[in-house]
C-alpha cells in the first residue's frame, strides 16, 4: 500500500510564464501600538454564559463577588457626594447594584446605621458582555431599589460612551480578564467627568497560588512539563503605574487577601467554573485537565497547604484602586521637598509628642 | 498499617494521597517526570477502587 501523502491535496504551484519584473520594497513596520491578546474573549464569554445559565449554582458561587462588591461600596461611602450617573463596568450579575441597596455596608456598632448608598445614585448603568449573566438577577427585589440600566457590551475593551459622561465608574472583579488594561483605563478616564472618581477591584498577584503550584507540581511529575492553568495577573506595583499612565490623579491602591476554605480542590475548581472564572488564557492547553493530574494535584494541595486540617485554603488577592480624573478645583499633592515636618521624626522620635500631633 | 483488605476504600485513599503528597513535597524544588511514580500508581488504584462502577 502506498504511504499516505498530503501532496495529493495540495494544488500544484502555478506555473508563471514569462519573466516578471521583480520589484523591491522598503521594509515597513506597521505603526501603532501592538494589540495585546492574552485572554480569549470568546472563551470567557462562553464560560460566563454557561455558568449563568444555571442560575441556582451560579448564585451559590457568588459569595466572593458579593463580599468584594460590599467591600468596594464601603470605599464609595467615604466620598460624600451625589452621583447622577454611575457606570458599573464588567458588572457580572450586578453584584454591585445589590450591594449598593443594602442599608449598612460597614457594620460598625459605634457608628449610626447609614442609609443605602443607592439613595445617592441617580442612575446605575451595568455594562457586561455576557447577556445571561447580566440579566440573571433582573427579577430580584433589589432591582426596584435602585434605577438600573442593563447594557450588553460587545466587548469590554472598547467602551461605547462619550467623553465626560459619568460621575463615577466602578468595576468589580472583571478587570483581570481585560487584555489591554492600559487602554481600558485611559478610556475610563476619558468617559469620566472632571474630578470624578474611578473605583475598581481586580484579582491580582498571588491569587490562587496554592492551586497553581499544586497543578504545576502534579503536571511536572506526571507529564514532565507545565502548562498554563491560571491567568497571569497584575501585581500591586503595576497597578499604581497603570493608573498613573492612564492619567488618574490622587491614587489609592491597596491589597486585601480573602482566604476561602474548600473541602477539596475539586470543590474549588467547580466553584470557579460556576463563577465563570475558568481558565481563558489564549495559550492554554485545549481540552480538560487529565484526571490523573487532577488526582495528583489534590494530594499535593492537601500536603502542602492544608497544614493537617480537613479544609483546603484558597487565597484570593484583591487589588483595590481608586483614581480621580483631573479637575479644576481638585486638591493636588504638594511639590516635592516642600514638607516642613519630617515623618521620620514623628514615627521614631518621642512617641507622646508624635502621637498627639497625629490625633489633632 | 492495617492490612489493605480491612479498611474502607476512602480511608485507604486518604492515606495513599498523604503518602504521594509527602513524596512530592519532600523535595518540591526538584520534581521531574515520573517522580514518585510507584506512590502515584497506588493512589490511582485507590481512586479506581473507591469510584468504580458497581
Tab-separated table of C-alpha atoms in Angstrom, chain A residues 76 78-86 163-169 188-199 246-251 322-333:
chain	number	residue	atom	x	y	z
A	76	UNK	CA	-17.706	54.673	47.989
A	78	UNK	CA	-16.227	57.746	52.078
A	79	UNK	CA	-16.979	60.011	49.121
A	80	UNK	CA	-19.713	62.340	50.316
A	81	UNK	CA	-21.397	63.216	47.052
A	82	UNK	CA	-24.415	62.616	44.913
A	83	UNK	CA	-23.705	60.675	41.732
A	84	UNK	CA	-26.284	61.321	38.977
A	85	UNK	CA	-24.752	58.839	36.518
A	86	UNK	CA	-22.609	55.859	37.511
A	163	UNK	CA	-16.283	61.565	26.923
A	164	UNK	CA	-17.260	63.280	30.189
A	165	UNK	CA	-20.388	61.156	30.693
A	166	UNK	CA	-20.183	59.576	34.140
A	167	UNK	CA	-19.889	60.899	37.667
A	168	UNK	CA	-18.228	57.699	38.824
A	169	UNK	CA	-17.043	54.441	37.288
A	188	UNK	CA	-12.391	55.061	31.706
A	189	UNK	CA	-10.504	58.240	32.432
A	190	UNK	CA	-11.913	59.855	29.328
A	191	UNK	CA	-15.579	58.913	29.956
A	192	UNK	CA	-15.414	60.284	33.500
A	193	UNK	CA	-16.433	63.868	34.176
A	194	UNK	CA	-13.647	66.088	35.523
A	195	UNK	CA	-12.931	65.498	39.213
A	196	UNK	CA	-14.883	62.206	39.213
A	197	UNK	CA	-13.609	59.007	40.837
A	198	UNK	CA	-12.902	55.566	39.433
A	199	UNK	CA	-13.144	52.744	41.961
A	246	UNK	CA	-3.864	56.435	32.275
A	247	UNK	CA	-3.966	59.965	33.673
A	248	UNK	CA	-5.572	59.385	37.067
A	249	UNK	CA	-4.700	61.636	39.993
A	250	UNK	CA	-4.756	61.152	43.775
A	251	UNK	CA	-4.276	57.403	43.537
A	322	UNK	CA	-9.140	54.492	43.406
A	323	UNK	CA	-8.158	57.213	40.979
A	324	UNK	CA	-9.604	60.620	40.243
A	325	UNK	CA	-9.866	62.303	36.914
A	326	UNK	CA	-8.106	65.619	36.914
A	327	UNK	CA	-10.418	68.500	37.728
A	328	UNK	CA	-10.096	72.264	38.074
A	329	UNK	CA	-10.547	72.657	41.845
A	330	UNK	CA	-9.038	69.368	42.869
A	331	UNK	CA	-6.577	69.351	45.733
A	332	UNK	CA	-3.137	68.491	44.446
A	333	UNK	CA	-0.195	66.892	46.150
